[in-house]
Coordinates of C-alpha atoms and ligand atoms in Angstrom, one line a residue:
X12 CA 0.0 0.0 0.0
X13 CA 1.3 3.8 -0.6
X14 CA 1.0 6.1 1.8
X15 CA -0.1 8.5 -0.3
X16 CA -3.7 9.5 -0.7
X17 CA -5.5 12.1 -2.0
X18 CA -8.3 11.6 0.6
X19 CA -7.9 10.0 3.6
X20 CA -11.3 9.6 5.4
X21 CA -11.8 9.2 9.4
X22 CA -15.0 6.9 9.9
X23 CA -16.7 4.8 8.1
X24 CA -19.9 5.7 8.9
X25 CA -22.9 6.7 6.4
X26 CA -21.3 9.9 6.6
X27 CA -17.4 8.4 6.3
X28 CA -18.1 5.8 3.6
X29 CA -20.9 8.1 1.7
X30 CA -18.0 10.5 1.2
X31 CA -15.0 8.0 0.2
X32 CA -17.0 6.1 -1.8
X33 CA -17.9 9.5 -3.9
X34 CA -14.2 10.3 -3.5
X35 CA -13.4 7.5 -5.6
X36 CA -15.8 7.4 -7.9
X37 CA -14.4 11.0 -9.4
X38 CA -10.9 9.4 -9.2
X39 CA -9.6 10.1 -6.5
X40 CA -7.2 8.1 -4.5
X41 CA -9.1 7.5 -0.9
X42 CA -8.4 5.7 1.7
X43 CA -10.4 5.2 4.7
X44 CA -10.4 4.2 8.2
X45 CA -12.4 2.9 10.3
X46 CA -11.8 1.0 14.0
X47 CA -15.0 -0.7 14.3
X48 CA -15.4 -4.8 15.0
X49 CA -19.1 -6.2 14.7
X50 CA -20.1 -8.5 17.1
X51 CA -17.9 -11.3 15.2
X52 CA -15.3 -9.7 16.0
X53 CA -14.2 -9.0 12.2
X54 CA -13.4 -5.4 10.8
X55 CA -17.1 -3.8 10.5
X56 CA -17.3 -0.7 8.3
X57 CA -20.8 1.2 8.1
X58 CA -20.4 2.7 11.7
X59 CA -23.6 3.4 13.9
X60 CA -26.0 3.0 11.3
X61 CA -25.2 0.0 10.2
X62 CA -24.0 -1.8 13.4
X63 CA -25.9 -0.5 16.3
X64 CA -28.5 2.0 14.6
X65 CA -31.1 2.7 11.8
X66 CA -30.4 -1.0 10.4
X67 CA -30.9 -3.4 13.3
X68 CA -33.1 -1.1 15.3
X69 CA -35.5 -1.5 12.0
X70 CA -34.8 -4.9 12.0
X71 CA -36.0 -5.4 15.7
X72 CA -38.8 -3.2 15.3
X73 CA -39.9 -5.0 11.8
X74 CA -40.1 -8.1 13.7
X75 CA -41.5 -6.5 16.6
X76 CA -44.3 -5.3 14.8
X77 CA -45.3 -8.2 12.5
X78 CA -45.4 -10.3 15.7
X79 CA -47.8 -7.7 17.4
X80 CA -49.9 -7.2 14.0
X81 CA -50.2 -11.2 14.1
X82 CA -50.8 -11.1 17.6
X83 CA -53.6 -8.3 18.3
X84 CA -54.7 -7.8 14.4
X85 CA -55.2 -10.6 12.3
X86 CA -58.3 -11.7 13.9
X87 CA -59.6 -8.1 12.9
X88 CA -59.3 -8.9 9.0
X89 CA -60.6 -13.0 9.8
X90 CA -57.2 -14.7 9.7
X91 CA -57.2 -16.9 13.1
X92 CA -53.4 -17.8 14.2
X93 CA -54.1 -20.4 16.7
X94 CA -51.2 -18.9 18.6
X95 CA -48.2 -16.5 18.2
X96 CA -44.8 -17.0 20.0
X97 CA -41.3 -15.4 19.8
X98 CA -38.0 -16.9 19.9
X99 CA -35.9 -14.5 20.7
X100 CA -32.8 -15.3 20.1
X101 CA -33.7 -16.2 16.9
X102 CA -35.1 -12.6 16.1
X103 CA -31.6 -10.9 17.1
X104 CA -29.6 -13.6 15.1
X105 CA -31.6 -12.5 12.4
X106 CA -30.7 -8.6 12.7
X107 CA -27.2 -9.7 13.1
X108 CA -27.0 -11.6 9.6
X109 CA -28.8 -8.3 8.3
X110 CA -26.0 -6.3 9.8
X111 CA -23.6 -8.5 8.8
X112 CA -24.9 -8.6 5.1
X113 CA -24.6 -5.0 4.7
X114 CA -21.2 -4.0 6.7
X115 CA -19.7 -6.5 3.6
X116 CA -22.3 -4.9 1.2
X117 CA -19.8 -1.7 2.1
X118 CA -16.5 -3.6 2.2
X119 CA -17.8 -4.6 -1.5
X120 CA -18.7 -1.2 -2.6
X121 CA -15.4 -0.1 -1.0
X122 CA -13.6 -2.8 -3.6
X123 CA -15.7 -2.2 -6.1
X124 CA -15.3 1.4 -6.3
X125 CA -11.1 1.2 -5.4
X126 CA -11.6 2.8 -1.8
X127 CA -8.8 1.2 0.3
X128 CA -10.6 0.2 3.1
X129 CA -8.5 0.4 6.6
X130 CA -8.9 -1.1 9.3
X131 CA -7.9 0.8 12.8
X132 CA -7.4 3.6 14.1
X133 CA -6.7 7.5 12.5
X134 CA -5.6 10.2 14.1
X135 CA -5.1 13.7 12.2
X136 CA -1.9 15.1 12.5
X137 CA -0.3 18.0 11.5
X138 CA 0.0 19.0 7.7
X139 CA -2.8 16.7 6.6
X140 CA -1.0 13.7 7.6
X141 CA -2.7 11.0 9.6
X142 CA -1.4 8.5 12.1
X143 CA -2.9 5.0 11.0
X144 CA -2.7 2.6 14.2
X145 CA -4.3 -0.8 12.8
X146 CA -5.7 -3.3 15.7
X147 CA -2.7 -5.7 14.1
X148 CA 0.6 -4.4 12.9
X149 CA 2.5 -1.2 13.1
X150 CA 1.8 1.9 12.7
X151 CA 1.8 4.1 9.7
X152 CA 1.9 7.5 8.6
X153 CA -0.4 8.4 5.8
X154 CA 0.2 12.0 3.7
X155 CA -3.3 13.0 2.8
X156 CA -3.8 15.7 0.3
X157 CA -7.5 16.5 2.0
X158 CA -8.7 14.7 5.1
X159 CA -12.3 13.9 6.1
X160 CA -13.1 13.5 9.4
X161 CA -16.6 11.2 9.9
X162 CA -16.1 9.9 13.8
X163 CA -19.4 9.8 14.4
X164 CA -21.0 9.7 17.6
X165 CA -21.7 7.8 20.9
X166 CA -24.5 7.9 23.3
X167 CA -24.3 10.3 26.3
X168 CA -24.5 8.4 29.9
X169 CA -25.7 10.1 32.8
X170 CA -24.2 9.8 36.2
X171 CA -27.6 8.7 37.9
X172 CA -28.1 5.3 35.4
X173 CA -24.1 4.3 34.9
X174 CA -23.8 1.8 32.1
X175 CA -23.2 -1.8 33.5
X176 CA -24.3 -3.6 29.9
X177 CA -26.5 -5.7 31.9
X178 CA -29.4 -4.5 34.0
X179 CA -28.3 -0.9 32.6
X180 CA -27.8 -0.5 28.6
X181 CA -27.1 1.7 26.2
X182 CA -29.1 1.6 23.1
X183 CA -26.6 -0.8 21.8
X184 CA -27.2 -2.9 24.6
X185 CA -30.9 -2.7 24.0
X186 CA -30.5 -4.4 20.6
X187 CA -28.9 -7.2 22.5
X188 CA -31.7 -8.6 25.0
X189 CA -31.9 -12.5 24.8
X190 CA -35.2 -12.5 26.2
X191 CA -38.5 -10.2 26.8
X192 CA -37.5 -8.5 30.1
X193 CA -41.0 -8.7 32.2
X194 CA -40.5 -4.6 32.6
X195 CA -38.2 -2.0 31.2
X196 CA -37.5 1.1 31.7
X197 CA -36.2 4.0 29.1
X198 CA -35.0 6.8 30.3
X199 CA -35.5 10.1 27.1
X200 CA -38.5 9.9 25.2
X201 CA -36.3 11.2 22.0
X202 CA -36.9 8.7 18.3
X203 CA -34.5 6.5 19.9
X204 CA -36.3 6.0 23.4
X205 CA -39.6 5.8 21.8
X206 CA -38.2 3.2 18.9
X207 CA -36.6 1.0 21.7
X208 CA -39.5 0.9 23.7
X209 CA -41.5 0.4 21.0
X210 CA -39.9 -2.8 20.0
X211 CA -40.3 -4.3 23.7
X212 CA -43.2 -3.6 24.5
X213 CA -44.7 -4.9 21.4
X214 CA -42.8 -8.2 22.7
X215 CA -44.8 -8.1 25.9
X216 CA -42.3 -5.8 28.2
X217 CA -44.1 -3.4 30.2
X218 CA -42.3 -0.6 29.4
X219 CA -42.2 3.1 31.2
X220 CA -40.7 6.0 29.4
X221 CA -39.1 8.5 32.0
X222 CA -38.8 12.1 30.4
X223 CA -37.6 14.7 32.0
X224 CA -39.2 17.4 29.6
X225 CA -43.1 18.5 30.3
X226 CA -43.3 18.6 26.0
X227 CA -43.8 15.3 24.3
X228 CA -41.2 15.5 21.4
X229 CA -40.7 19.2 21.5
X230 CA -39.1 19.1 18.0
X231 CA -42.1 17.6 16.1
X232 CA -45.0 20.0 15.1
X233 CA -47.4 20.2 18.0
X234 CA -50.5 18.5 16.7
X235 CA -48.5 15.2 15.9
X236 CA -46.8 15.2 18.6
X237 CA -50.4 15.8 20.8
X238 CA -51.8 13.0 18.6
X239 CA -48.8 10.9 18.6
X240 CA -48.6 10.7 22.5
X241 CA -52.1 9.8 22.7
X242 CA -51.5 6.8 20.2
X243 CA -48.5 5.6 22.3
X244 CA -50.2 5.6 25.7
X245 CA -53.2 3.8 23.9
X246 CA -50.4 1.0 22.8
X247 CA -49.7 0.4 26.6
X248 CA -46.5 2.8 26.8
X249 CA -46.5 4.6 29.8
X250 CA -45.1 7.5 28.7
X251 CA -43.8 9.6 31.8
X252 CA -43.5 13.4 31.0
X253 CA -42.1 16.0 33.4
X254 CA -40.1 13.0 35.2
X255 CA -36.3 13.5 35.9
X256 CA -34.2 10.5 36.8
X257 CA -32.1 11.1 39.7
X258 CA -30.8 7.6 40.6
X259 CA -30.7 4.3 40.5
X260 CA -29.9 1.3 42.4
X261 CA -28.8 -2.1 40.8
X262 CA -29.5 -6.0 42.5
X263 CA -28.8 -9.0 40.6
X264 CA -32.6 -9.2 39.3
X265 CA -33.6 -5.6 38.9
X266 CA -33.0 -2.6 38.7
X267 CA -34.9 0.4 41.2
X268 CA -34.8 3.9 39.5
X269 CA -35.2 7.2 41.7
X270 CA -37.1 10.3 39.5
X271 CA -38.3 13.6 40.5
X272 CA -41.7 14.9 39.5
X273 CA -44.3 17.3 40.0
X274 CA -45.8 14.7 43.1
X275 CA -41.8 14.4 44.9
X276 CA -39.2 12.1 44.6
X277 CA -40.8 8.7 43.1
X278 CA -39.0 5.4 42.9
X279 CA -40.2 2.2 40.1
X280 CA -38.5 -0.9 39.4
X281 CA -37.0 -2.5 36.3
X282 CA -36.3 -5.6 35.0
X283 CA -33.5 -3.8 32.2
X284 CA -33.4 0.1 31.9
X285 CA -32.3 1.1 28.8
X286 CA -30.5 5.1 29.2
X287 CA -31.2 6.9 25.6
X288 CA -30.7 10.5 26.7
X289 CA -29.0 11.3 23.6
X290 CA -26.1 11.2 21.8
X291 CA -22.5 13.6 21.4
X292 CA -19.9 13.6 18.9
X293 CA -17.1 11.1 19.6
X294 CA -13.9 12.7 19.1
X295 CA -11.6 10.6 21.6
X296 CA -8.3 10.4 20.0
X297 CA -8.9 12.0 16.8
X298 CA -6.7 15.2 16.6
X299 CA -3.5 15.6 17.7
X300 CA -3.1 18.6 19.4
X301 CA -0.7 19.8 16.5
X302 CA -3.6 18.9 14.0
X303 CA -5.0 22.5 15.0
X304 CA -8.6 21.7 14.4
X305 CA -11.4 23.6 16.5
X306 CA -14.1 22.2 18.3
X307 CA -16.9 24.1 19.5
X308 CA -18.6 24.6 22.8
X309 CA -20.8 21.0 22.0
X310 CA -17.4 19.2 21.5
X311 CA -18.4 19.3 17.6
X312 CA -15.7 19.4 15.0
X313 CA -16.4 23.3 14.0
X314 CA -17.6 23.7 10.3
X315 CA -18.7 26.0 8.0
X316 CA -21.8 25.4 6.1
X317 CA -19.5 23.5 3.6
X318 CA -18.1 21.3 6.3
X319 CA -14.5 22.9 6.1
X320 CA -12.5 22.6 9.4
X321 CA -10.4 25.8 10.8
X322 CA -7.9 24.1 8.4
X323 CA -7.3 23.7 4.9
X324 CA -8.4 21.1 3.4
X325 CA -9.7 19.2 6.4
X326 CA -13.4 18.7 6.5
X327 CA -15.8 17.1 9.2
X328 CA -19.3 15.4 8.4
X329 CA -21.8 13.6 10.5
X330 CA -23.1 13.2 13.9
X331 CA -19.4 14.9 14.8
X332 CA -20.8 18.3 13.2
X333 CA -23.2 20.7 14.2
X334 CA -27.1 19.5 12.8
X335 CA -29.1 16.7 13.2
X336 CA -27.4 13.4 13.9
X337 CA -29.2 11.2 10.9
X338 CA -27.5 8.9 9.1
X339 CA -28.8 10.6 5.4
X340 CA -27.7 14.3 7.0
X341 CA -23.9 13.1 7.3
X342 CA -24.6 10.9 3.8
X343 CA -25.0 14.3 2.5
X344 CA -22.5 16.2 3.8
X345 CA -19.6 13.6 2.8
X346 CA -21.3 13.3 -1.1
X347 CA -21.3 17.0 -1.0
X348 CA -17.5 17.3 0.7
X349 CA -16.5 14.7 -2.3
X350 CA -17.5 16.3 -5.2
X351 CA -16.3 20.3 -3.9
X352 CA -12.8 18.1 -3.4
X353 CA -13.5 17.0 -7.1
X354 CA -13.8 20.8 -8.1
X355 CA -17.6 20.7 -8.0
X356 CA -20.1 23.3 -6.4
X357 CA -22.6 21.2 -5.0
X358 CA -24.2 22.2 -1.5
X359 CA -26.7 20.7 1.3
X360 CA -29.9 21.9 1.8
X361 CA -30.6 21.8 5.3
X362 CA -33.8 22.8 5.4
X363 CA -35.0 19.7 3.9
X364 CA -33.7 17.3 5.9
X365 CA -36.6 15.1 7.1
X366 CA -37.0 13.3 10.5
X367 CA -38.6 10.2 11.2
X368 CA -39.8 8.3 14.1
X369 CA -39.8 4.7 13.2
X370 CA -43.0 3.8 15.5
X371 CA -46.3 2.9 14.6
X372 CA -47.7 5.1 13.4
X373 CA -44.7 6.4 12.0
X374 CA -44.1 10.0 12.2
X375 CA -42.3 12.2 9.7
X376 CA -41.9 15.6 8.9
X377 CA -39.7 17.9 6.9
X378 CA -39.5 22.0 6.5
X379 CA -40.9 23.7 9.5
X380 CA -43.4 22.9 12.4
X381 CA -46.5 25.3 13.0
X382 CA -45.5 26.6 16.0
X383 CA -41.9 27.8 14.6
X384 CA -43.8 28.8 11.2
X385 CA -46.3 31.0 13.8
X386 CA -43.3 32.3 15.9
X387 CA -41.6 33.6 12.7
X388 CA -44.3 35.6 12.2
X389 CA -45.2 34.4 8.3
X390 CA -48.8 34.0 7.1
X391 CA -49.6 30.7 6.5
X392 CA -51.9 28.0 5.8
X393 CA -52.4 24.5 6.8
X394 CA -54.2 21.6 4.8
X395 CA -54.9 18.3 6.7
X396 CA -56.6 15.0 5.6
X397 CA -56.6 12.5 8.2
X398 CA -55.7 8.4 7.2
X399 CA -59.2 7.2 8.2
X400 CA -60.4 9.1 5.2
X401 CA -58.0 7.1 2.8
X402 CA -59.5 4.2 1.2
X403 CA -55.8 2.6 1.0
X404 CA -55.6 3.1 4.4
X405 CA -59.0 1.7 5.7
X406 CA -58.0 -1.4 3.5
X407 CA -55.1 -2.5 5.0
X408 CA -57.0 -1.5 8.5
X409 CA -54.2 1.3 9.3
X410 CA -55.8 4.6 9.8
X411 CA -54.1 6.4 12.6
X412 CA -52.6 10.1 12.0
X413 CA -53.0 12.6 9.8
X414 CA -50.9 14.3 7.2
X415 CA -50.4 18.3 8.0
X416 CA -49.0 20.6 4.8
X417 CA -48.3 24.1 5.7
X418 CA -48.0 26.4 3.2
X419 CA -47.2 30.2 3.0
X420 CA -50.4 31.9 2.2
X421 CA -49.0 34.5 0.0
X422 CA -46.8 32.3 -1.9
X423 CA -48.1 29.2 -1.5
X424 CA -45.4 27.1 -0.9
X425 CA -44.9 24.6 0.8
X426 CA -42.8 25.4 4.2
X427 CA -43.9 22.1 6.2
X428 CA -45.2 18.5 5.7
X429 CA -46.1 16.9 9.0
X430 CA -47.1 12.5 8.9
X431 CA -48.5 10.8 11.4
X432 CA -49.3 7.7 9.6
X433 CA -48.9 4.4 8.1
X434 CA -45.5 4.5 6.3
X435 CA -45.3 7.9 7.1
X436 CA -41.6 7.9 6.3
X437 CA -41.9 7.2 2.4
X438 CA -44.8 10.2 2.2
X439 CA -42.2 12.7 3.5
X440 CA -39.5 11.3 0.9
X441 CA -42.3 13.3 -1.6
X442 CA -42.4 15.8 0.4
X443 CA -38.8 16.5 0.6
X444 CA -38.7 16.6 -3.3
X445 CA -41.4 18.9 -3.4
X446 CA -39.6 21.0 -1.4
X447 CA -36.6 21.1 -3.1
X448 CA -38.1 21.8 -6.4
X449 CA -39.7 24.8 -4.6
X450 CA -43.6 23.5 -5.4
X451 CA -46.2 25.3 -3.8
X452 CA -49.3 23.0 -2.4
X453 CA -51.1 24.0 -6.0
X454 CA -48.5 22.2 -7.8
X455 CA -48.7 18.7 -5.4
X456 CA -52.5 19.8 -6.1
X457 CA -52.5 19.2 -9.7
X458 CA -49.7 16.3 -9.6
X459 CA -51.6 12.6 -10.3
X460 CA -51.3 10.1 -7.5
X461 CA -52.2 6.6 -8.2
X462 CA -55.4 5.5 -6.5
X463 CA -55.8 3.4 -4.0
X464 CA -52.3 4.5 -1.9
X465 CA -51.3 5.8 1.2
X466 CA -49.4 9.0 -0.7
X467 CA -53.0 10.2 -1.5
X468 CA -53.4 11.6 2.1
X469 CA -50.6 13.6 1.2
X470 CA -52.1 14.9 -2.0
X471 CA -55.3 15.5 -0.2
X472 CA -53.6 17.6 2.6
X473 CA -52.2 19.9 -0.3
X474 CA -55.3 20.1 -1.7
X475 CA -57.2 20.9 1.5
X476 CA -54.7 23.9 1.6
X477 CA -57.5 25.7 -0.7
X478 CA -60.1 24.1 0.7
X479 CA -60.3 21.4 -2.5
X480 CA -60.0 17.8 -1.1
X481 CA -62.3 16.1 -2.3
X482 CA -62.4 12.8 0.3
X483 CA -63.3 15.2 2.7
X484 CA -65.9 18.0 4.1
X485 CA -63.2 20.9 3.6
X486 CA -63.1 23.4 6.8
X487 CA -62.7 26.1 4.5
X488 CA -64.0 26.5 1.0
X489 CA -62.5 28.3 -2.0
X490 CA -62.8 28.5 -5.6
Ligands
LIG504 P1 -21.1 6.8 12.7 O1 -22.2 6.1 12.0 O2 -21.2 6.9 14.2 O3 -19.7 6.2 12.2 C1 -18.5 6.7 12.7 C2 -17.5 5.6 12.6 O4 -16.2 6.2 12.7 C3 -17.6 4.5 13.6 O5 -17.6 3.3 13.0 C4 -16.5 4.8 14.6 O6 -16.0 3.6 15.2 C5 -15.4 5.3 13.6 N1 -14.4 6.1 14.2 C6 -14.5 7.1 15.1 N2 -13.3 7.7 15.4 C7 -12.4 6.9 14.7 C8 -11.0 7.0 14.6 N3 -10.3 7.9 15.3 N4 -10.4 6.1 13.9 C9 -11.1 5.1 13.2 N5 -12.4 5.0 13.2 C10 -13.1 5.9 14.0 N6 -30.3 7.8 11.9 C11 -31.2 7.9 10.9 O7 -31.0 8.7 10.0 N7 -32.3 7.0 10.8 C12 -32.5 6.1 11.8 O8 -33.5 5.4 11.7 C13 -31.6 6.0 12.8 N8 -31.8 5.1 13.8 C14 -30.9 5.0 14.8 C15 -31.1 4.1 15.8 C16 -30.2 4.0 16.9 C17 -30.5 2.9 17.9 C18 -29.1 4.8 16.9 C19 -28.1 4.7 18.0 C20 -28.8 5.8 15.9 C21 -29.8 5.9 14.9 N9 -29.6 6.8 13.9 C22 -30.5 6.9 12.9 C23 -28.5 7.8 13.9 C24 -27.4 7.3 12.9 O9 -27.0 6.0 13.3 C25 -26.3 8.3 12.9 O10 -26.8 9.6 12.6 C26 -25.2 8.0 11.8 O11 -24.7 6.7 12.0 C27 -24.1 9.0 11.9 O12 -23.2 8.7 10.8 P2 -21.7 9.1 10.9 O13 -21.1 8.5 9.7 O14 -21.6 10.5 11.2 O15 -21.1 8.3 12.2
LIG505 P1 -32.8 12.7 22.1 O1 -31.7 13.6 22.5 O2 -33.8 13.3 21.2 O3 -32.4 11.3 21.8 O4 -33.7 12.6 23.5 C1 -33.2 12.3 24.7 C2 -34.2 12.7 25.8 O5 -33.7 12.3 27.1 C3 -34.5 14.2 25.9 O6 -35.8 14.5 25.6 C4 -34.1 14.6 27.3 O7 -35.0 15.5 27.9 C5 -34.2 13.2 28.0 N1 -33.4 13.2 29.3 C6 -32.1 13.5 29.5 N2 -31.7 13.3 30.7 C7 -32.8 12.8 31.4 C8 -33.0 12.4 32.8 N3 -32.1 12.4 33.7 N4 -34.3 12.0 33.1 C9 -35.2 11.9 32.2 N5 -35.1 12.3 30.9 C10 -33.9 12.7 30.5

């Protein structure tokens, strides 16, 4: 191997590989490490995502939910299971071989596309160079003509619930549980809290979300998140708002949690507590202090909205940057990093990131929430059709939620798309493109869905913008 790149990459996360892959798809000689080991113990690029994120969580969750569907639902549509049971073990060996399949799906692309793929530990130096420490063998020094730093993130502990990986996890240690734990506690009602609970206690778990916030999901527009909370506690999560854990006491079976709320100082008991308070950039040996990169006050790699570094030709992309931590934000930013190496001008539009909350309902949204459109002051309009209007919906006996468009009511574009909803997460994905090509809610108006889907509520809700739906009473009426 030289030791000459002209990228080297730090991470081979979504954001990490996104960007070498790119890198060496214009040409460019890349090179990128990455320290992770799966569960095998064999090199595992793909980072969070792939290995303890979006990929098994939605494998877990998948399972989760097809169980529960065939547990509480079937008998609804006259299909009679004489009885449903879960193995366990089985369903986490089957997220593993998914996780597994796609961490060499990336070492593939990585060959395929002439990334050399290293695995270990970087460390930025000074002058672009970049210490190369693999788990086996010596060291090496690596001259980079641009650097990429993708290190990702981990999640944040909290002095009152340390970590023991056993009645105490992580969220990685709540994708690991051999068996349905009688009673579990999550500490953050964030998408990750909310997804992780989800899955258990649509395995049987009693589960109790502790939240330390009065606001249910503070980030999410106000009527989903009203409507949303209501759904949840009607699934049997006993969602615990204005509750801040303070403590917690561990015995070989259980685990007994000390909170503060409005009432006092409240104890409850686990059988596992999962802790997902959130997550911070992971930064642990990266820079050399000669490397001269700033971080900022979050313990972010500080970036411009190009994601250059205080230094030349050293970028940062991801979780480890200011934003969102989602997987497709950072994919972004290291496509967009690539092809700006490569001489092009591309750059990310942030306002068109969209969220998602992998429950059931789902929740999406993308552009901005009616309380922050409100507190800006514009004039604006909001179109709504609810799923139990949708024939698609009613048909597959899924009709929870609502789909919210908010549009400017000068203008008429489209500043918000809010889903609460049966594959709410694919709906947005339109959203986001109407977005980007600027449409207004007239446009998605006069755009043809196919008949019966779910993407109708959405074409509804634009059309209920001028009072037009037509599988609804509209509130308002206008020619
Ligand atoms: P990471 O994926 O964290 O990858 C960074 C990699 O760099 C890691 O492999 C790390 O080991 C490596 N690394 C760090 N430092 C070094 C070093 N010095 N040398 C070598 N290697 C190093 N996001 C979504 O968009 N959708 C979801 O559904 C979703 N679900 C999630 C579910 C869970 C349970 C969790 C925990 C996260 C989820 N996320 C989701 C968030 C998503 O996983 C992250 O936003 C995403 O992985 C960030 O990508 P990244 O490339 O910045 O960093
Ligand atoms: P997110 O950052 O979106 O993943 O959400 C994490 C959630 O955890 C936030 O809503 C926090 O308010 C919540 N949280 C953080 N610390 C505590 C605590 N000690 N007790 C209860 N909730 C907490």
């Amino acid at each position: 191997m030289s030791d000459n790149f002209d990228v080297v990459v730090i991470g081979a996360g979504p954001a990490g590989y996104a960007a070498a892959i790119r890198c060496a798809q214009l040409g460019l000689n890349t090179a990128c490490i990455d320290k992770s080991l799966g569960k095998d113990g064999k090199p595992a690029f793909g980072g969070t995502c792939l290995n303890w994120g979006c990929i098994p969580s939605k494998a877990l969750l998948d399972a989760s939910y097809k169980y529960l569907d065939a547990k509480e639902h079937f008998s609804e549509i006259g299909i009679t299971v004489e009885s449903v049971g879960i193995d366990v073990p089985k369903m986490i060996a089957r997220k593993d071989k998914v996780v597994r399949g796609m961490i060499q799906g990336i070492a593939g692309l990585f060959k395929g596309n002439g990334v050399t793929g290293l695995t270990g530990t970087g460390k930025l130096l000074a002058e672009r160079q970049v210490e190369f420490c693999p788990h086996e063998g010596d060291v090496t020094i690596l001259q980079a003509k641009h650097v990429i730093l993708a290190p990702g993130s981990v999640p944040v502990e909290i002095p009152p619930t340390p970590i023991d990986d056993d009645r105490i996890v992580d969220s990685t240690g709540a994708l690991e549980f051999t068996e349905v734990p009688e009673r579990v506690g999550v500490i953050g009602a964030g998408i990750i809290g909310l997804e992780l609970g989800s899955v258990w206690s649509r395995l049987g778990s009693k589960v109790v979300v502790l939240e330390a916030l009065e606001e249910f999901l503070p980030m999410a527009d106000q009527r989903i998140a009203r409507d949303s909370l209501k759904i949840f506690k009607g699934q049997g999560l006993d969602i615990r708002l204005g509750t801040l854990v303070t403590g917690s006491e561990v015995t070989d079976q259980e685990v007994v949690v000390s909170y503060q709320d409005k009432e006092g100082e409240q104890t409850v008991t686990f059988d596992r507590l999962i802790v997902a308070v959130g997550r911070k950039p992971y930064t642990e040996g990266l820079l050399a202090p000669d490397s001269c990169v700033d971080l900022d006050d979050n313990g972010c790699v500080n970036v411009n909205e190009l994601c250059a570094t205080n230094v030349s030709n050293v970028f940062a992309v991801g979780d480890a940057v200011r934003g969102p931590m989602l997987a497709h934000k950072g994919t972004e930013e290291g496509v967009m990093v690539a092809e700006r190496i490569a001489g092009f001008k591309p750059l990310v539009n942030y306002a068109t990131v969209p969220s998602v909350v992998y429950t059931h309902p789902e929740i999406a949204w993308v552009g901005k929430t009616e309380q922050e459109v409100k507190a800006s002051g514009e004039s604006y309009t909001v179109g709504q059709f609810p799923f139990s209007a949708s024939g698609r919906a009613q048909a597959a006996n899924d009709t929870q939620g609502i789909v919210k468009v908010i549009a400017d009511t000068e203008t008429d574009r489209i500043l918000g798309v809010h889903v609460l909803g049966p594959q709410a997460s694919e709906i947005v994905a339109q959203a986001v493109i109407a977005m980007e090509f600027d449409a207004s809610a007239e446009d998605l108006g006069l755009t043809m869905f196919a008949h019966p889907t779910l993407s109708e509520a959405f074409h509804e809700a634009a059309l209920s913008v001028a009072g037009h739906a037509i599988h609804m009473v509209n509130r308002k009426k206008r020619n």
